[in-house]
Amino acid sequence: MSTQAHYKRPGRVEVNTFHRLVRFLVRHGVSLWGARVLSVRGRKSGELRSNPVNLLTLDGAEYLVAPRGHTEWVRNLRVAGEGELRVGKRVDRFTAVELPDADKVPVLRAYLKRWGWEVGMFFDGLDAKSPDEELLAAAAKFPVFRVALT
């Protein structure tokens, strides 16, 4: 499997329980450790598609990391270049730029430090203490977008 095709599909229990719970809480204004509901236009349908995500703030910039790899929301965001992040009634529109692999290491490390307990299973043994070389070697598997709120 190429790194470009890297994708770990969520299990039924996760989608039916965890995602729904996080989505419900975030829609009602409760953000768990930076959780947001991401909405992006579908690249084929043109309809808004929504997923719970973790918004990382690092050195004054904000990032979206795709721990499951090259998911549908990633593919849609690449095409759309913009979307919305929601918490309760608050809606933040944004534009996004995908980072090159060489720039992902500090973002991946910070993401794993903050949410490794939640997403570590998708990182194939990597964690916040992994050497830079190992994070760089895996960077192509994990899309990262710098988000600019508009």
PDB file of C-alpha atoms in Angstrom:
ATOM      1  CA  MET A   1       0.000   0.000   0.000  1.00  0.00           C
ATOM      2  CA  SER A   2       1.432   3.399  -0.931  1.00  0.00           C
ATOM      3  CA  THR A   3       1.602   6.159   1.656  1.00  0.00           C
ATOM      4  CA  GLN A   4      -0.782   8.222  -0.501  1.00  0.00           C
ATOM      5  CA  ALA A   5      -3.436   5.510  -0.126  1.00  0.00           C
ATOM      6  CA  HIS A   6      -2.952   5.237   3.648  1.00  0.00           C
ATOM      7  CA  TYR A   7      -6.383   5.234   5.276  1.00  0.00           C
ATOM      8  CA  LYS A   8      -7.705   3.559   8.396  1.00  0.00           C
ATOM      9  CA  ARG A   9     -11.478   3.194   8.263  1.00  0.00           C
ATOM     10  CA  PRO A  10     -13.328   3.788  11.551  1.00  0.00           C
ATOM     11  CA  GLY A  11     -15.112   0.835  13.075  1.00  0.00           C
ATOM     12  CA  ARG A  12     -18.883   0.680  13.413  1.00  0.00           C
ATOM     13  CA  VAL A  13     -18.830   1.139  17.169  1.00  0.00           C
ATOM     14  CA  GLU A  14     -16.588   4.166  16.828  1.00  0.00           C
ATOM     15  CA  VAL A  15     -18.793   5.823  14.220  1.00  0.00           C
ATOM     16  CA  ASN A  16     -22.069   4.937  15.910  1.00  0.00           C
ATOM     17  CA  THR A  17     -20.953   5.804  19.424  1.00  0.00           C
ATOM     18  CA  PHE A  18     -17.879   8.025  19.706  1.00  0.00           C
ATOM     19  CA  HIS A  19     -18.356  10.178  16.596  1.00  0.00           C
ATOM     20  CA  ARG A  20     -22.035  10.734  17.336  1.00  0.00           C
ATOM     21  CA  LEU A  21     -21.311  11.624  20.958  1.00  0.00           C
ATOM     22  CA  VAL A  22     -18.545  14.089  20.041  1.00  0.00           C
ATOM     23  CA  ARG A  23     -20.668  15.607  17.275  1.00  0.00           C
ATOM     24  CA  PHE A  24     -23.625  16.005  19.679  1.00  0.00           C
ATOM     25  CA  LEU A  25     -21.476  17.644  22.375  1.00  0.00           C
ATOM     26  CA  VAL A  26     -19.708  19.980  19.955  1.00  0.00           C
ATOM     27  CA  ARG A  27     -22.986  21.014  18.302  1.00  0.00           C
ATOM     28  CA  HIS A  28     -24.252  21.907  21.764  1.00  0.00           C
ATOM     29  CA  GLY A  29     -21.204  24.051  22.539  1.00  0.00           C
ATOM     30  CA  VAL A  30     -19.078  21.544  24.461  1.00  0.00           C
ATOM     31  CA  SER A  31     -15.614  21.242  22.912  1.00  0.00           C
ATOM     32  CA  LEU A  32     -13.627  18.312  24.264  1.00  0.00           C
ATOM     33  CA  TRP A  33      -9.911  19.176  24.134  1.00  0.00           C
ATOM     34  CA  GLY A  34     -10.269  21.274  20.971  1.00  0.00           C
ATOM     35  CA  ALA A  35     -12.909  19.190  19.200  1.00  0.00           C
ATOM     36  CA  ARG A  36     -14.808  20.840  16.377  1.00  0.00           C
ATOM     37  CA  VAL A  37     -17.219  19.706  13.697  1.00  0.00           C
ATOM     38  CA  LEU A  38     -15.545  20.202  10.334  1.00  0.00           C
ATOM     39  CA  SER A  39     -17.789  20.875   7.343  1.00  0.00           C
ATOM     40  CA  VAL A  40     -16.373  20.766   3.810  1.00  0.00           C
ATOM     41  CA  ARG A  41     -18.094  20.675   0.417  1.00  0.00           C
ATOM     42  CA  GLY A  42     -17.998  17.244  -1.182  1.00  0.00           C
ATOM     43  CA  ARG A  43     -15.791  17.251  -4.266  1.00  0.00           C
ATOM     44  CA  LYS A  44     -18.323  15.205  -6.240  1.00  0.00           C
ATOM     45  CA  SER A  45     -21.704  15.990  -4.670  1.00  0.00           C
ATOM     46  CA  GLY A  46     -21.112  19.618  -3.712  1.00  0.00           C
ATOM     47  CA  GLU A  47     -22.991  18.919  -0.469  1.00  0.00           C
ATOM     48  CA  LEU A  48     -21.558  19.808   2.932  1.00  0.00           C
ATOM     49  CA  ARG A  49     -19.943  16.819   4.641  1.00  0.00           C
ATOM     50  CA  SER A  50     -19.229  16.898   8.382  1.00  0.00           C
ATOM     51  CA  ASN A  51     -16.778  15.074  10.657  1.00  0.00           C
ATOM     52  CA  PRO A  52     -15.516  15.623  14.185  1.00  0.00           C
ATOM     53  CA  VAL A  53     -11.882  16.805  14.211  1.00  0.00           C
ATOM     54  CA  ASN A  54      -9.323  18.094  16.692  1.00  0.00           C
ATOM     55  CA  LEU A  55      -8.094  21.632  16.001  1.00  0.00           C
ATOM     56  CA  LEU A  56      -4.482  22.035  17.129  1.00  0.00           C
ATOM     57  CA  THR A  57      -3.040  25.436  18.023  1.00  0.00           C
ATOM     58  CA  LEU A  58       0.753  25.531  17.822  1.00  0.00           C
ATOM     59  CA  ASP A  59       2.939  28.648  17.950  1.00  0.00           C
ATOM     60  CA  GLY A  60      -0.012  30.900  17.131  1.00  0.00           C
ATOM     61  CA  ALA A  61      -1.131  28.894  14.081  1.00  0.00           C
ATOM     62  CA  GLU A  62      -3.976  26.386  13.816  1.00  0.00           C
ATOM     63  CA  TYR A  63      -3.799  22.982  12.172  1.00  0.00           C
ATOM     64  CA  LEU A  64      -5.993  20.066  11.189  1.00  0.00           C
ATOM     65  CA  VAL A  65      -4.275  16.676  11.239  1.00  0.00           C
ATOM     66  CA  ALA A  66      -5.783  13.567   9.656  1.00  0.00           C
ATOM     67  CA  PRO A  67      -4.722  10.695  11.940  1.00  0.00           C
ATOM     68  CA  ARG A  68      -6.586   8.177   9.773  1.00  0.00           C
ATOM     69  CA  GLY A  69      -4.666   9.251   6.693  1.00  0.00           C
ATOM     70  CA  HIS A  70      -6.083  10.263   3.319  1.00  0.00           C
ATOM     71  CA  THR A  71      -9.755  10.284   4.308  1.00  0.00           C
ATOM     72  CA  GLU A  72     -12.724  11.686   2.410  1.00  0.00           C
ATOM     73  CA  TRP A  73     -12.617  14.946   4.377  1.00  0.00           C
ATOM     74  CA  VAL A  74      -8.957  15.327   3.407  1.00  0.00           C
ATOM     75  CA  ARG A  75      -9.706  14.750  -0.270  1.00  0.00           C
ATOM     76  CA  ASN A  76     -12.639  17.160  -0.124  1.00  0.00           C
ATOM     77  CA  LEU A  77     -10.591  19.850   1.658  1.00  0.00           C
ATOM     78  CA  ARG A  78      -7.803  19.549  -0.919  1.00  0.00           C
ATOM     79  CA  VAL A  79     -10.309  20.365  -3.658  1.00  0.00           C
ATOM     80  CA  ALA A  80     -12.396  22.960  -1.784  1.00  0.00           C
ATOM     81  CA  GLY A  81      -9.513  24.727  -0.031  1.00  0.00           C
ATOM     82  CA  GLU A  82     -11.948  26.015   2.565  1.00  0.00           C
ATOM     83  CA  GLY A  83     -14.531  24.907   5.075  1.00  0.00           C
ATOM     84  CA  GLU A  84     -16.193  25.600   8.404  1.00  0.00           C
ATOM     85  CA  LEU A  85     -15.373  24.644  11.976  1.00  0.00           C
ATOM     86  CA  ARG A  86     -18.255  24.607  14.442  1.00  0.00           C
ATOM     87  CA  VAL A  87     -18.679  24.601  18.195  1.00  0.00           C
ATOM     88  CA  GLY A  88     -22.260  25.108  19.268  1.00  0.00           C
ATOM     89  CA  LYS A  89     -23.708  28.029  17.336  1.00  0.00           C
ATOM     90  CA  ARG A  90     -20.273  29.471  16.604  1.00  0.00           C
ATOM     91  CA  VAL A  91     -19.159  28.912  13.020  1.00  0.00           C
ATOM     92  CA  ASP A  92     -15.628  29.799  11.914  1.00  0.00           C
ATOM     93  CA  ARG A  93     -15.016  29.829   8.176  1.00  0.00           C
ATOM     94  CA  PHE A  94     -11.465  29.052   7.127  1.00  0.00           C
ATOM     95  CA  THR A  95      -9.092  28.520   4.263  1.00  0.00           C
ATOM     96  CA  ALA A  96      -6.567  25.712   4.401  1.00  0.00           C
ATOM     97  CA  VAL A  97      -3.138  25.009   2.952  1.00  0.00           C
ATOM     98  CA  GLU A  98      -1.676  21.511   3.093  1.00  0.00           C
ATOM     99  CA  LEU A  99       1.805  21.303   4.584  1.00  0.00           C
ATOM    100  CA  PRO A 100       4.656  19.559   2.803  1.00  0.00           C
ATOM    101  CA  ASP A 101       5.988  16.484   4.620  1.00  0.00           C
ATOM    102  CA  ALA A 102       9.175  18.290   5.702  1.00  0.00           C
ATOM    103  CA  ASP A 103       7.105  20.812   7.714  1.00  0.00           C
ATOM    104  CA  LYS A 104       4.873  18.280   9.490  1.00  0.00           C
ATOM    105  CA  VAL A 105       7.225  16.949  12.200  1.00  0.00           C
ATOM    106  CA  PRO A 106       6.589  19.599  14.917  1.00  0.00           C
ATOM    107  CA  VAL A 107       2.849  19.568  14.190  1.00  0.00           C
ATOM    108  CA  LEU A 108       2.634  15.760  14.354  1.00  0.00           C
ATOM    109  CA  ARG A 109       4.648  15.746  17.594  1.00  0.00           C
ATOM    110  CA  ALA A 110       2.357  18.355  19.204  1.00  0.00           C
ATOM    111  CA  TYR A 111      -0.743  16.528  17.957  1.00  0.00           C
ATOM    112  CA  LEU A 112       0.467  13.236  19.418  1.00  0.00           C
ATOM    113  CA  LYS A 113       1.386  14.941  22.690  1.00  0.00           C
ATOM    114  CA  ARG A 114      -2.116  16.378  23.005  1.00  0.00           C
ATOM    115  CA  TRP A 115      -4.253  13.553  21.554  1.00  0.00           C
ATOM    116  CA  GLY A 116      -2.001  10.484  21.447  1.00  0.00           C
ATOM    117  CA  TRP A 117      -4.277   8.745  23.961  1.00  0.00           C
ATOM    118  CA  GLU A 118      -7.129   9.113  21.451  1.00  0.00           C
ATOM    119  CA  VAL A 119      -5.426   8.634  18.072  1.00  0.00           C
ATOM    120  CA  GLY A 120      -2.184   6.813  18.873  1.00  0.00           C
ATOM    121  CA  MET A 121      -3.524   3.548  17.451  1.00  0.00           C
ATOM    122  CA  PHE A 122      -3.475   5.104  13.962  1.00  0.00           C
ATOM    123  CA  PHE A 123       0.182   6.138  14.155  1.00  0.00           C
ATOM    124  CA  ASP A 124       1.751   2.658  14.023  1.00  0.00           C
ATOM    125  CA  GLY A 125       3.774   2.891  17.222  1.00  0.00           C
ATOM    126  CA  LEU A 126       4.775   6.550  16.897  1.00  0.00           C
ATOM    127  CA  ASP A 127       4.257   8.910  19.790  1.00  0.00           C
ATOM    128  CA  ALA A 128       5.237  12.416  20.884  1.00  0.00           C
ATOM    129  CA  LYS A 129       8.686  11.166  21.934  1.00  0.00           C
ATOM    130  CA  SER A 130       9.490   9.475  18.608  1.00  0.00           C
ATOM    131  CA  PRO A 131      12.657  10.762  16.903  1.00  0.00           C
ATOM    132  CA  ASP A 132      12.255  13.407  14.207  1.00  0.00           C
ATOM    133  CA  GLU A 133      13.479  10.922  11.591  1.00  0.00           C
ATOM    134  CA  GLU A 134      10.657   8.477  12.383  1.00  0.00           C
ATOM    135  CA  LEU A 135       7.989  11.193  12.303  1.00  0.00           C
ATOM    136  CA  LEU A 136       9.375  12.512   9.009  1.00  0.00           C
ATOM    137  CA  ALA A 137       9.406   8.998   7.522  1.00  0.00           C
ATOM    138  CA  ALA A 138       5.705   8.608   8.392  1.00  0.00           C
ATOM    139  CA  ALA A 139       4.658  12.175   7.499  1.00  0.00           C
ATOM    140  CA  ALA A 140       3.326  11.300   4.031  1.00  0.00           C
ATOM    141  CA  LYS A 141       0.694   9.055   5.650  1.00  0.00           C
ATOM    142  CA  PHE A 142      -0.815  11.881   7.703  1.00  0.00           C
ATOM    143  CA  PRO A 143      -2.107  14.975   5.896  1.00  0.00           C
ATOM    144  CA  VAL A 144      -1.756  18.242   7.819  1.00  0.00           C
ATOM    145  CA  PHE A 145      -3.460  21.523   6.923  1.00  0.00           C
ATOM    146  CA  ARG A 146      -2.637  24.995   8.234  1.00  0.00           C
ATOM    147  CA  VAL A 147      -5.969  26.698   8.867  1.00  0.00           C
ATOM    148  CA  ALA A 148      -6.521  30.435   8.515  1.00  0.00           C
ATOM    149  CA  LEU A 149      -9.823  31.663   9.942  1.00  0.00           C
ATOM    150  CA  THR A 150     -11.570  34.175   7.683  1.00  0.00           C
TER     151      THR A 150
END
